[in-house]
Amino acid sequence: MKSSLRRPSWDEYFMAIARLAAQRSTCRRRQVGAVLVRENHIIATGYNGAPAGLPHCIDIGCLREEMGIPSGERHELCRGVHAEQNVLVQAALHGSSPQGATLYCTHQPCILCAKLIASAGIKRVVFEGDYPDALAQEILRQAGVSLERFDEIILPEEGR
């Protein structure tokens, strides 16, 4: 007998995991999560926050916030490591190559992360929220990385 249960697509599944990873963020301004996937298997997860072992911004404050620096500017003044950077570090620490993988991220990558994504050989980025960085889009386009906005499919009530 055929079930009426609707399973989430792979994109829905991995984006949900990226959203969950974002909940671990220690950034005071924006919670971002990322999941690196190859052949429908999770390679690594990441979220934005202070480097391992250092005090978290939610505990000691945010220099960029104190200085009134807008989002997307003066990245060098942020003590946080971006979710996309953390996912690549986690993959490296655990011996998993990101080459050919898909990166699911709750926000469009910035230029710093776009350069790392292109250099790491990631082939597809699926993102949900906007980030004010047209140069990042151009870098990914030039590198042949597919940048796709995630359009969530709302599950029907009977499928929940």
CSV table of C-alpha atoms in Angstrom, one decimal:
chain,number,residue,atom,x,y,z
A,1,MET,CA,0.0,0.0,0.0
A,2,LYS,CA,1.3,3.4,-1.0
A,3,SER,CA,2.0,5.8,1.9
A,4,SER,CA,0.6,9.4,1.9
A,5,LEU,CA,3.7,10.5,3.8
A,6,ARG,CA,5.8,13.0,1.8
A,7,ARG,CA,9.6,12.7,2.3
A,8,PRO,CA,11.6,15.9,2.0
A,9,SER,CA,13.8,16.2,-1.0
A,10,TRP,CA,17.6,16.0,-0.5
A,11,ASP,CA,17.8,19.8,-0.8
A,12,GLU,CA,15.0,20.3,1.8
A,13,TYR,CA,16.7,17.7,4.1
A,14,PHE,CA,20.2,19.3,4.0
A,15,MET,CA,18.9,22.8,4.2
A,16,ALA,CA,17.0,21.9,7.4
A,17,ILE,CA,20.3,20.6,8.8
A,18,ALA,CA,22.0,23.8,7.9
A,19,ARG,CA,19.3,25.7,9.7
A,20,LEU,CA,19.8,23.5,12.8
A,21,ALA,CA,23.6,24.1,12.6
A,22,ALA,CA,22.9,27.9,12.6
A,23,GLN,CA,21.3,27.5,16.0
A,24,ARG,CA,24.8,26.8,17.4
A,25,SER,CA,26.1,30.2,16.2
A,26,THR,CA,27.7,32.5,18.8
A,27,CYS,CA,27.5,35.6,16.6
A,28,ARG,CA,25.5,38.5,17.9
A,29,ARG,CA,24.5,39.8,14.5
A,30,ARG,CA,23.7,36.9,12.2
A,31,GLN,CA,23.3,33.1,12.8
A,32,VAL,CA,24.6,31.1,9.8
A,33,GLY,CA,24.8,27.4,9.3
A,34,ALA,CA,26.4,25.3,6.6
A,35,VAL,CA,26.5,21.7,5.6
A,36,LEU,CA,28.9,20.2,3.1
A,37,VAL,CA,27.5,17.2,1.2
A,38,ARG,CA,28.8,14.8,-1.4
A,39,GLU,CA,26.7,12.0,-3.0
A,40,ASN,CA,23.9,12.7,-0.4
A,41,HIS,CA,26.3,12.1,2.5
A,42,ILE,CA,27.3,14.8,5.0
A,43,ILE,CA,31.0,15.5,5.0
A,44,ALA,CA,30.9,18.3,7.6
A,45,THR,CA,28.8,20.9,9.3
A,46,GLY,CA,29.7,24.4,10.4
A,47,TYR,CA,28.3,27.6,12.0
A,48,ASN,CA,29.7,31.1,12.5
A,49,GLY,CA,31.5,31.9,15.7
A,50,ALA,CA,34.8,32.6,17.4
A,51,PRO,CA,37.7,30.3,16.6
A,52,ALA,CA,37.8,27.1,18.7
A,53,GLY,CA,38.9,27.8,22.3
A,54,LEU,CA,38.4,31.6,22.2
A,55,PRO,CA,35.7,33.6,24.0
A,56,HIS,CA,32.4,33.8,22.1
A,57,CYS,CA,31.1,37.1,20.8
A,58,ILE,CA,27.8,36.5,22.6
A,59,ASP,CA,29.8,36.6,25.9
A,60,ILE,CA,32.3,39.4,25.2
A,61,GLY,CA,30.6,41.6,22.7
A,62,CYS,CA,31.0,42.5,19.0
A,63,LEU,CA,33.6,45.0,17.9
A,64,ARG,CA,31.9,45.6,14.5
A,65,GLU,CA,28.6,46.2,16.3
A,66,GLU,CA,30.2,48.6,18.8
A,67,MET,CA,31.8,50.5,15.9
A,68,GLY,CA,28.5,50.7,13.9
A,69,ILE,CA,30.0,48.8,10.9
A,70,PRO,CA,27.3,47.7,8.4
A,71,SER,CA,26.8,44.1,7.5
A,72,GLY,CA,29.1,43.0,4.6
A,73,GLU,CA,31.9,45.5,5.4
A,74,ARG,CA,35.2,45.3,7.2
A,75,HIS,CA,35.4,41.5,7.6
A,76,GLU,CA,38.9,41.8,9.1
A,77,LEU,CA,37.4,43.4,12.3
A,78,CYS,CA,35.3,40.4,13.0
A,79,ARG,CA,36.7,37.8,15.4
A,80,GLY,CA,34.2,35.2,14.1
A,81,VAL,CA,34.9,32.4,11.6
A,82,HIS,CA,32.1,32.1,9.0
A,83,ALA,CA,30.0,29.0,8.8
A,84,GLU,CA,31.4,28.2,5.3
A,85,GLN,CA,35.0,28.6,6.6
A,86,ASN,CA,34.2,26.4,9.6
A,87,VAL,CA,32.7,23.7,7.4
A,88,LEU,CA,35.8,23.6,5.3
A,89,VAL,CA,38.0,23.4,8.4
A,90,GLN,CA,36.0,20.6,9.8
A,91,ALA,CA,36.2,18.7,6.5
A,92,ALA,CA,40.0,19.2,6.5
A,93,LEU,CA,40.4,18.2,10.2
A,94,HIS,CA,38.5,14.9,9.5
A,95,GLY,CA,40.2,14.1,6.2
A,96,SER,CA,37.3,14.7,3.8
A,97,SER,CA,37.9,16.5,0.5
A,98,PRO,CA,35.3,19.1,-0.4
A,99,GLN,CA,36.1,18.7,-4.1
A,100,GLY,CA,32.9,18.2,-6.2
A,101,ALA,CA,30.7,18.7,-3.1
A,102,THR,CA,27.5,20.7,-2.6
A,103,LEU,CA,27.5,23.4,0.2
A,104,TYR,CA,24.1,24.1,1.8
A,105,CYS,CA,24.1,27.5,3.6
A,106,THR,CA,21.5,29.5,5.4
A,107,HIS,CA,22.8,32.7,3.7
A,108,GLN,CA,24.6,33.6,0.4
A,109,PRO,CA,28.4,33.4,0.9
A,110,CYS,CA,30.4,36.6,1.2
A,111,ILE,CA,33.4,37.3,-1.0
A,112,LEU,CA,35.9,35.8,1.5
A,113,CYS,CA,33.9,32.5,1.6
A,114,ALA,CA,33.3,32.5,-2.2
A,115,LYS,CA,37.0,32.5,-2.8
A,116,LEU,CA,37.5,29.6,-0.5
A,117,ILE,CA,34.5,27.7,-2.0
A,118,ALA,CA,35.9,28.2,-5.5
A,119,SER,CA,39.4,27.1,-4.4
A,120,ALA,CA,38.1,24.0,-2.6
A,121,GLY,CA,36.5,22.7,-5.8
A,122,ILE,CA,32.9,22.9,-4.5
A,123,LYS,CA,30.6,22.7,-7.5
A,124,ARG,CA,27.2,23.8,-6.1
A,125,VAL,CA,26.1,26.2,-3.4
A,126,VAL,CA,22.5,26.2,-2.2
A,127,PHE,CA,21.6,29.1,0.0
A,128,GLU,CA,18.5,30.6,1.6
A,129,GLY,CA,19.0,34.1,2.9
A,130,ASP,CA,20.5,37.1,1.0
A,131,TYR,CA,23.9,38.7,1.8
A,132,PRO,CA,24.9,42.0,0.3
A,133,ASP,CA,27.8,40.8,-1.9
A,134,ALA,CA,27.5,40.9,-5.7
A,135,LEU,CA,31.3,40.3,-6.1
A,136,ALA,CA,30.9,36.9,-4.3
A,137,GLN,CA,28.2,36.0,-6.9
A,138,GLU,CA,30.6,37.0,-9.7
A,139,ILE,CA,33.5,35.0,-8.3
A,140,LEU,CA,31.4,31.9,-8.0
A,141,ARG,CA,30.0,32.4,-11.5
A,142,GLN,CA,33.5,32.7,-12.9
A,143,ALA,CA,34.7,29.6,-11.1
A,144,GLY,CA,31.9,27.6,-12.5
A,145,VAL,CA,30.2,27.1,-9.1
A,146,SER,CA,26.4,26.8,-9.4
A,147,LEU,CA,24.8,29.3,-7.0
A,148,GLU,CA,21.1,28.4,-6.3
A,149,ARG,CA,18.6,30.0,-4.1
A,150,PHE,CA,16.7,27.5,-2.0
A,151,ASP,CA,12.9,27.7,-2.5
A,152,GLU,CA,11.4,25.7,0.3
A,153,ILE,CA,8.4,23.5,-0.5
A,154,ILE,CA,5.8,23.8,2.1
A,155,LEU,CA,4.6,20.3,3.1
A,156,PRO,CA,0.9,19.7,3.0
A,157,GLU,CA,-0.7,19.3,6.4
A,158,GLU,CA,-1.4,15.6,5.9
A,159,GLY,CA,2.3,15.1,5.1
A,160,ARG,CA,3.7,16.5,8.4
